[in-house]
Short mmCIF file of C-alpha atoms in Angstrom, two decimals:
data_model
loop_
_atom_site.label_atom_id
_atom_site.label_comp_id
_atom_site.label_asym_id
_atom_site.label_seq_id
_atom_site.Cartn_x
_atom_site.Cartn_y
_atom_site.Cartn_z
CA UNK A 4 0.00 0.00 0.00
CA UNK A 5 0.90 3.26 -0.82
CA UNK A 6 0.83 5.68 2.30
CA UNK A 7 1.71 9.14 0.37
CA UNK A 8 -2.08 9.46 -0.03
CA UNK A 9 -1.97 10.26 4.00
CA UNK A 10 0.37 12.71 3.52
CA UNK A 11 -1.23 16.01 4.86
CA UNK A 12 -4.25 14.37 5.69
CA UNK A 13 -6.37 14.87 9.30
CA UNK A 14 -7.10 12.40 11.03
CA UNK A 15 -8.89 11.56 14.17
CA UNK A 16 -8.23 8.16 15.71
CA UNK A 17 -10.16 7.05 19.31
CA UNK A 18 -8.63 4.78 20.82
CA UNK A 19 -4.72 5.71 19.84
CA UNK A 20 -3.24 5.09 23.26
CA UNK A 21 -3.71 1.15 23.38
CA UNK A 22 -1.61 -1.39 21.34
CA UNK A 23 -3.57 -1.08 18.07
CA UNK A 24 -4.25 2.34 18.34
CA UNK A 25 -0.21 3.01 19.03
CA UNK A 26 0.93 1.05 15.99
CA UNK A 27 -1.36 2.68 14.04
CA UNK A 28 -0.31 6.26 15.02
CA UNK A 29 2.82 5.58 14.08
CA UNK A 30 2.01 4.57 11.10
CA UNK A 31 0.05 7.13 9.98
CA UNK A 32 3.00 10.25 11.89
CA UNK A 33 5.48 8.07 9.48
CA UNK A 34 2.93 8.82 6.29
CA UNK A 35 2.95 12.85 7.32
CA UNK A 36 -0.73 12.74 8.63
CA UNK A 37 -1.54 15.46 10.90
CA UNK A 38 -3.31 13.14 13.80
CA UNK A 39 -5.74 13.53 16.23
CA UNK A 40 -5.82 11.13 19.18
CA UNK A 41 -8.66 10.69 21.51
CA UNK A 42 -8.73 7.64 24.52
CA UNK A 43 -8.52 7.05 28.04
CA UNK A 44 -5.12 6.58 29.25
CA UNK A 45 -2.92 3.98 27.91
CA UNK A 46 -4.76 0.54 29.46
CA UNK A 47 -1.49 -1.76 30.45
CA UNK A 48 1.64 -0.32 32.58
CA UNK A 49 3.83 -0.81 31.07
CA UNK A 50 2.34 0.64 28.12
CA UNK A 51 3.73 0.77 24.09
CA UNK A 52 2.37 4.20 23.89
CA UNK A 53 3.84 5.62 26.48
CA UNK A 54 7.20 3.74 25.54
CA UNK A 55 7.10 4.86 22.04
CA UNK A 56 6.99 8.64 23.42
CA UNK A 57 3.98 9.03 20.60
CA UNK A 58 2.20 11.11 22.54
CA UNK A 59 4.91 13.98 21.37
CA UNK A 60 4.34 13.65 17.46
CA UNK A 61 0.90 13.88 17.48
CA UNK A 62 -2.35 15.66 19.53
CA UNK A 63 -3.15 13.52 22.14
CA UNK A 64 -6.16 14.46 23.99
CA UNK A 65 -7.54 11.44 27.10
CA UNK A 66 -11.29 11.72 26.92
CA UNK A 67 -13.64 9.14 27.14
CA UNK A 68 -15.32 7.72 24.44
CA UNK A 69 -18.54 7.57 26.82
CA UNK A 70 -18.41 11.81 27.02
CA UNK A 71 -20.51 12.51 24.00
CA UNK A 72 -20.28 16.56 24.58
CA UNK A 73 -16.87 16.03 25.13
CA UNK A 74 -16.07 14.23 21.92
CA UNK A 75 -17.67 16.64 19.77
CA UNK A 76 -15.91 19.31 20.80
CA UNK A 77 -12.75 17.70 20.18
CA UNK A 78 -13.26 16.60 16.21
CA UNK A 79 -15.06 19.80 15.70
CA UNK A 80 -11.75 21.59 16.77
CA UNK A 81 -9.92 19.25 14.72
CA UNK A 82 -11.69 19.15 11.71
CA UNK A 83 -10.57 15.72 10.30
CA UNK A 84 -10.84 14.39 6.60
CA UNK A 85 -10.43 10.37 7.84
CA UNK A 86 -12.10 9.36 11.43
CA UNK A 87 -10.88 5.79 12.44
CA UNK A 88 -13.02 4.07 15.67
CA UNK A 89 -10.36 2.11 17.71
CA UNK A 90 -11.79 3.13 21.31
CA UNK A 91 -13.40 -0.23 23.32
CA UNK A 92 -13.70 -2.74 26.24
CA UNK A 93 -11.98 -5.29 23.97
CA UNK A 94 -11.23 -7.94 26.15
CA UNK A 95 -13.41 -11.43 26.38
CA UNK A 96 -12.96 -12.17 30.14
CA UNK A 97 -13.42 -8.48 31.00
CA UNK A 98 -16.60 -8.29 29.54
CA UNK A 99 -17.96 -11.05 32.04
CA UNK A 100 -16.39 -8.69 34.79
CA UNK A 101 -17.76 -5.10 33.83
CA UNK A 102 -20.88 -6.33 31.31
CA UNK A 103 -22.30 -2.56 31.57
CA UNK A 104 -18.98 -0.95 31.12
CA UNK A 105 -18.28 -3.06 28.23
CA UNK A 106 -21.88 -2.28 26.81
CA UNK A 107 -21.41 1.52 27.51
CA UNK A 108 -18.17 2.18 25.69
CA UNK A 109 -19.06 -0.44 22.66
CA UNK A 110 -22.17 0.69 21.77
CA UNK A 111 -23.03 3.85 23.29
CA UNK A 112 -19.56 4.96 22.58
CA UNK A 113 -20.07 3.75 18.42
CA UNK A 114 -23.64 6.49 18.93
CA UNK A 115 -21.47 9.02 19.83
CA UNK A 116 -18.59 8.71 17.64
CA UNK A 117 -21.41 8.59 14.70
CA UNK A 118 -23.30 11.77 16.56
CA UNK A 119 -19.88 13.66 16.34
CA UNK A 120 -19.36 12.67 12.59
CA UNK A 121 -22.80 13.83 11.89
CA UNK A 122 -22.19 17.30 13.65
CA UNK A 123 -18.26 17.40 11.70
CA UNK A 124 -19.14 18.60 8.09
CA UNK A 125 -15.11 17.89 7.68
CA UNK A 126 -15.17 14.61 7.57
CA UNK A 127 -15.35 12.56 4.13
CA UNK A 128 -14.33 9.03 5.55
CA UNK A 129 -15.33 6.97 8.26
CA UNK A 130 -14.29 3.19 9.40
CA UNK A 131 -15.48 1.88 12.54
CA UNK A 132 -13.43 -1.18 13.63
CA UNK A 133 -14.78 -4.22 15.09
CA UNK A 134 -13.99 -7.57 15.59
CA UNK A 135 -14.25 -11.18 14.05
CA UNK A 136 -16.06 -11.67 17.25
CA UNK A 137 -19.75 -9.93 15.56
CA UNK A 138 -20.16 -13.21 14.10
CA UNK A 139 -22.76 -15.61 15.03
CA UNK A 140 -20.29 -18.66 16.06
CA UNK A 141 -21.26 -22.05 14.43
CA UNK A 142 -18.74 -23.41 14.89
CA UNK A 143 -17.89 -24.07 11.16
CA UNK A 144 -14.43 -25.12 9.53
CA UNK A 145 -15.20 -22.33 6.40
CA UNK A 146 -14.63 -18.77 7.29
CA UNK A 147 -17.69 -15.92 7.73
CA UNK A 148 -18.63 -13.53 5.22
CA UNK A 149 -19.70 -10.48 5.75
CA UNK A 150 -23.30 -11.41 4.75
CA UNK A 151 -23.58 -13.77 7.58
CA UNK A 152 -25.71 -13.31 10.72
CA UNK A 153 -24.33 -10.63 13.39
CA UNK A 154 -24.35 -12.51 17.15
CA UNK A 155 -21.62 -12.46 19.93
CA UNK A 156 -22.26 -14.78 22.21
CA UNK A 157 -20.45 -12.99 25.07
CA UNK A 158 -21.12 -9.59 26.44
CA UNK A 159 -17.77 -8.33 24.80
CA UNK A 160 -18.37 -9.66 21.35
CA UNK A 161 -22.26 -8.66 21.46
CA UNK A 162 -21.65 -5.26 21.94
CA UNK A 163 -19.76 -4.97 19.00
CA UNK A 164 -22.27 -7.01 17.02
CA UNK A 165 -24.40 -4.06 18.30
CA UNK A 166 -21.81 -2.05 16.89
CA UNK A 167 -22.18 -2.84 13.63
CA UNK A 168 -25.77 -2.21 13.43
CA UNK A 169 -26.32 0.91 15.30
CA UNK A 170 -23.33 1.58 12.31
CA UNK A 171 -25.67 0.38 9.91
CA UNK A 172 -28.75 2.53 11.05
CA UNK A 173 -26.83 5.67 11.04
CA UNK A 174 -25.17 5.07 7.76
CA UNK A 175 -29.13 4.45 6.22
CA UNK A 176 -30.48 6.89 7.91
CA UNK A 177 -28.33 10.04 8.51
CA UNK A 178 -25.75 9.44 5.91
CA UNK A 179 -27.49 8.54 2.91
CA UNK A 180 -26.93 11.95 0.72
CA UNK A 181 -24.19 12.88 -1.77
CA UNK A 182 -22.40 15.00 0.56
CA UNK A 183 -22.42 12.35 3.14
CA UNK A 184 -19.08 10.85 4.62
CA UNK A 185 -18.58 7.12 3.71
CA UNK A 186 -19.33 5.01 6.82
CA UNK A 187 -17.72 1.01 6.84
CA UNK A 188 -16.96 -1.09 9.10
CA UNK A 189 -13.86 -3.55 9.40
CA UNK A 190 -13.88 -6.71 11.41
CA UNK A 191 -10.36 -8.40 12.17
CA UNK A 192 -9.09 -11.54 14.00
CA UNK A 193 -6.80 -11.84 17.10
CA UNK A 194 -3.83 -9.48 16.79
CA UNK A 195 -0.42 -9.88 17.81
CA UNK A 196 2.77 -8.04 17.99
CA UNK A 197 5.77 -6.63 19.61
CA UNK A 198 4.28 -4.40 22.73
CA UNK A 199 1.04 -5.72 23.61
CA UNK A 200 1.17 -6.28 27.45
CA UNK A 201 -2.82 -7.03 27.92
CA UNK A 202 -4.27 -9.59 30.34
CA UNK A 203 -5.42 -12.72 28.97
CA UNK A 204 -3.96 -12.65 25.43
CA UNK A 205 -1.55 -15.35 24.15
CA UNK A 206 1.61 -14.03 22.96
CA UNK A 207 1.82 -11.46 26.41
CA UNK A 208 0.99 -13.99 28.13
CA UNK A 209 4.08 -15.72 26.75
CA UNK A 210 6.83 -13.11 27.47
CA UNK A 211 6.10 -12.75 30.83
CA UNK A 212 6.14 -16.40 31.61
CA UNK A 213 9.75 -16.33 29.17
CA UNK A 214 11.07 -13.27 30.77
CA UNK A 215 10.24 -14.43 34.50
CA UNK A 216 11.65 -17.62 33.63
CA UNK A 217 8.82 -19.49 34.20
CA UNK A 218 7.06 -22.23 31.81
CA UNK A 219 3.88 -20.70 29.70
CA UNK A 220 0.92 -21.70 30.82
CA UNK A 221 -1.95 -22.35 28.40
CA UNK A 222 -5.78 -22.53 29.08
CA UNK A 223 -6.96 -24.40 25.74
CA UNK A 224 -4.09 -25.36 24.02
CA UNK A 225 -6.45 -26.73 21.21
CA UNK A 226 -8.63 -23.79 20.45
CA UNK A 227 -7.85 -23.20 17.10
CA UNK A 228 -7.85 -18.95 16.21
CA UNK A 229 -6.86 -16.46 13.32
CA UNK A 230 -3.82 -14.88 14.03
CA UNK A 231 -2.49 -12.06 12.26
CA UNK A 232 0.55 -9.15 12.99
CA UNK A 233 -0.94 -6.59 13.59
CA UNK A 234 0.50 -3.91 10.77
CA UNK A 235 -2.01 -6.61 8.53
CA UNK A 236 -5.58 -5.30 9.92
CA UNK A 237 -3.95 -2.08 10.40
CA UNK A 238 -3.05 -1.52 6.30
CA UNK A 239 -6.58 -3.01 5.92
CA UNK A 240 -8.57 -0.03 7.42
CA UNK A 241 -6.06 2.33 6.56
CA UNK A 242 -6.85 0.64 2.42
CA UNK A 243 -10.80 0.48 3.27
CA UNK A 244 -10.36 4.69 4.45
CA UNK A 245 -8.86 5.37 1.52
CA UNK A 246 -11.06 3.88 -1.09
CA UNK A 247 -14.15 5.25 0.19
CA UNK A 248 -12.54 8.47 0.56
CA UNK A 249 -11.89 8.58 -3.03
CA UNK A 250 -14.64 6.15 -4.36
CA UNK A 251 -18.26 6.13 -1.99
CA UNK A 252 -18.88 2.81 -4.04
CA UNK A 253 -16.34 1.11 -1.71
CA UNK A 254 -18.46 1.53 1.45
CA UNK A 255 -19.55 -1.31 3.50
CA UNK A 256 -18.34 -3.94 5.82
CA UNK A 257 -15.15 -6.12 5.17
CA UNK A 258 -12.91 -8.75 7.27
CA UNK A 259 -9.41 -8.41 7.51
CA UNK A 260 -8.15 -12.03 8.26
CA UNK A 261 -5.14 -14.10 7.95
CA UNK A 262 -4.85 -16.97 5.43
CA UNK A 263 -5.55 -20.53 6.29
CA UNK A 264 -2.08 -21.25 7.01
CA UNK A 265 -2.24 -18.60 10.12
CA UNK A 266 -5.21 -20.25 11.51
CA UNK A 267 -3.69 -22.53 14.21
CA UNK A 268 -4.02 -23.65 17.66
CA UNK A 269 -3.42 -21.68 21.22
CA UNK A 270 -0.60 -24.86 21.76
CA UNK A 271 1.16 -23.96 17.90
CA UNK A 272 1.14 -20.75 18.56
CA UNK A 273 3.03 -21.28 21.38
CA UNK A 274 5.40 -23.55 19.91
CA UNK A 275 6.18 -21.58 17.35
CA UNK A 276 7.51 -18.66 19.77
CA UNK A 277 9.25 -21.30 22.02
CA UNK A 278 11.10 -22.21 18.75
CA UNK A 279 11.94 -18.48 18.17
CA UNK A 280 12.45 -17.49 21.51
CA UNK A 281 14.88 -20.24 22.34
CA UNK A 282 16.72 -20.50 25.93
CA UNK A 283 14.44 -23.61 26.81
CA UNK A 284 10.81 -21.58 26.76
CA UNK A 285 8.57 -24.44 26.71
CA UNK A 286 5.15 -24.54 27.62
CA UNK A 287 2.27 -26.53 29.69
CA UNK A 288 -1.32 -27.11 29.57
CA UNK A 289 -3.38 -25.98 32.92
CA UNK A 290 -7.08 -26.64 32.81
CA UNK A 291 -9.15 -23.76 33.68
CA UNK A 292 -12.02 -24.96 36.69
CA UNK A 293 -15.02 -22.78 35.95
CA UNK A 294 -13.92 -20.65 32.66
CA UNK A 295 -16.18 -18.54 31.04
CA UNK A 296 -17.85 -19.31 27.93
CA UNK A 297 -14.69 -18.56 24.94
CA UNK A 298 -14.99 -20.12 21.23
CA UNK A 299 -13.43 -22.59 20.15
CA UNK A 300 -13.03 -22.23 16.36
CA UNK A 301 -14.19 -19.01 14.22
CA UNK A 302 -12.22 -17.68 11.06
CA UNK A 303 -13.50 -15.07 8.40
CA UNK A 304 -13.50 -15.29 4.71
CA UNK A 305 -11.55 -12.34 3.19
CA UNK A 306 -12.63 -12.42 -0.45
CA UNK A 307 -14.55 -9.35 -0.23
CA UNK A 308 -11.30 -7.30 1.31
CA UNK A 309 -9.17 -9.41 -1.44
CA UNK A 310 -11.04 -8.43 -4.51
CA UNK A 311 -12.86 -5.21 -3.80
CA UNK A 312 -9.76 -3.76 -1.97
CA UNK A 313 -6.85 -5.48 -3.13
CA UNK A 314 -5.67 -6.20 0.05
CA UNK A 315 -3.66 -9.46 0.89
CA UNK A 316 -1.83 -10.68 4.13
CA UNK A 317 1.60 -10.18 3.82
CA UNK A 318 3.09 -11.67 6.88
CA UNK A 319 1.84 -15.42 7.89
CA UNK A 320 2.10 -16.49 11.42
CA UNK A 321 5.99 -17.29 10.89
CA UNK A 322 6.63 -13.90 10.02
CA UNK A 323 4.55 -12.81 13.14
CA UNK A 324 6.25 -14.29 15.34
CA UNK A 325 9.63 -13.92 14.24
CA UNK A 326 9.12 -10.15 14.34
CA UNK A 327 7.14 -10.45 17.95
CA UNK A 328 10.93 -12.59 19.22
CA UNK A 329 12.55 -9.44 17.64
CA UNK A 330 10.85 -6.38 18.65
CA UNK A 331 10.75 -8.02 22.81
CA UNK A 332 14.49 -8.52 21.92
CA UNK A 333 15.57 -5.60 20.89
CA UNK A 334 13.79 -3.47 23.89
CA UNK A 335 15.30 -5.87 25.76
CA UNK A 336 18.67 -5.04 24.46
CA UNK A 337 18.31 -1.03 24.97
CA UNK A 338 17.02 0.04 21.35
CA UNK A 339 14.02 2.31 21.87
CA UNK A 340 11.02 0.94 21.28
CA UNK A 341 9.84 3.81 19.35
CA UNK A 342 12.80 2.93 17.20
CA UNK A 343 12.57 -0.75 16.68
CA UNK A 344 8.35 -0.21 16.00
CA UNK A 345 9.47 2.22 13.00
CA UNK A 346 11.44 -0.19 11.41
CA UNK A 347 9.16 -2.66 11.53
CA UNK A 348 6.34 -0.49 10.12
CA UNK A 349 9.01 0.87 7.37
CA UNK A 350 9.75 -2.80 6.55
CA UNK A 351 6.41 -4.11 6.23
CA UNK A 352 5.12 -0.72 3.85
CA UNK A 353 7.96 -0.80 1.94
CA UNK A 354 8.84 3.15 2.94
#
């Protein structure tokens, strides 16, 4: 993908202080965008935006995506061209915790991000993101379309099943004129790469067993998921924004996804960066008395994304992982993380 087209460009991102939201800040400083952040505080300590410095090369404003007023007043001062929704609860297990929390920012936080584009006559392109998770879960070997029926089971993935269609009701019926900003969504797998230090998510999970010294210890090391690094999703909305910014005919929901090949299980995964990592990481299985409800299989079809956008993974789960070992390596090692994220992010554009 070519990134010049961000050059100059404004753009307002929710959700820029979390590990998603970080990489794709960077990304979009290194294209010459002129960004606008808005999010609560960074959610881990230690955090990648706050170890990337970003918060110096952009406007970084910590508001909650809850504080409709608030949020307003912020894009209208801002006046962006491109407004990308990264701002959620996004974890599984939380949502069992904080169910109304979870509900509040997902949904009621996707009404006012919409409110704010409506009131924003600025703003030409808009991608809400989502998750693989809006899916109703059969269960099936064959990825989901973006045709299929919209159902998270748990609180987490419902609310951004809700997502999509308060999304779709706004797009039909405040958006529908010439003048109109293009409204999509984008629904992507499981993420990983070099700075995530959430709760409950795989590869994290990983280097602070490695680093500690201990063994890893897995929940369900069968549950098979679509893994992806995350610069792949990233250049997927950052594709979808463009094309509807330059073509309305583009609008509408797509999946970013990995190929078949990146679709393995929890104990692979894990394998796979015990093999990279090296110094004896090894890992164990620990039933889990008492879990809550997580699926076991779900992968989307990207044909849509593949032949409307032109988009393609370019990094398999091999690639993922290597780069994972190498970005935890190199912090480890002294080089700045801000540094080592860069190169990555130069790498994998081609810049």
């Amino acid at each position: 993908m070519d990134l010049s087209f961000y050059k100059g460009k404004k753009v307002f991102l929710t959700g820029h202080t979390g590990f998603k939201g970080t990489w794709l800040s960077r990304i979009l400083i290194l294209a010459g965008a002129e960004v606008t952040g808005y999010s609560l505080e960074p959610p881990t300590t230690p955090s990648l935006f706050e170890q990337t410095k970003t918060a110096s090369q952009m406007k970084s404003i910590i508001g909650d995506i809850r504080d409709g007023a608030r949020l307003k007043t912020e894009m209208l001062e801002a006046k962006p061209d491109i407004v990308l929704h990264l701002a959620a609860q996004p974890i599984v297990r939380a949502s069992y915790k904080d169910p109304v929390g979870t509900y509040e920012s997902n949904v009621m936080g996707t009404v006012n991000i919409l409110e704010a584009v409506r009131a924003c006559p600025s703003v030409k392109s808009f991608v809400n993101v989502t998750t693989d998770k809006v899916y109703l879960n059969k269960e099936w070997t064959w990825g989901y379309r973006e045709n299929e029926e919209l159902c998270g089971f748990d609180p987490y993935s419902n609310s951004k099943s809700c997502s999509e269609l308060v999304t779709y009701s706004y797009k039909n019926s405040f958006f529908n004129e010439k003048t109109s900003p293009a409204i999509s969504t984008a629904r992507s797998g499981n993420v990983i790469g070099g700075g995530d230090y959430a709760t409950d998510r795989i590869i994290p999970d990983c280097i602070r067993a490695v680093e500690s010294g201990k063994e890893i210890i897995l929940r369900n090391p069968n549950s098979t998921r679509p893994y992806q690094h995350v610069l792949e999703c990233l250049r997927g909305y950052l594709t979808l924004a463009k094309a509807q910014y330059e073509d309305k005919s583009f609008v509408g929901s797509y999946n970013f996804g990995p190929d078949d090949e990146s679709c393995v299980t929890t104990g692979e995964l894990a394998t796979l960066f015990c093999e990279n990592w090296g110094e004896g990481a090894k890992w164990k299985n620990v039933s889990e008395a008492n879990a809550p409800h997580e699926a076991n299989f779900l992968k989307l079809d990207c044909s849509k994304s593949k032949t409307v956008l032109g988009w393609y993974p370019q990094w398999g789960i091999r690639d993922a992982i290597k780069k994972i070992v190498e970005w935890e390596k190199a912090v480890q090692a002294g080089t700045a993380a801000s540094e080592i994220t860069d190169k990555q992010i130069k790498e994998y554009f081609g810049m």
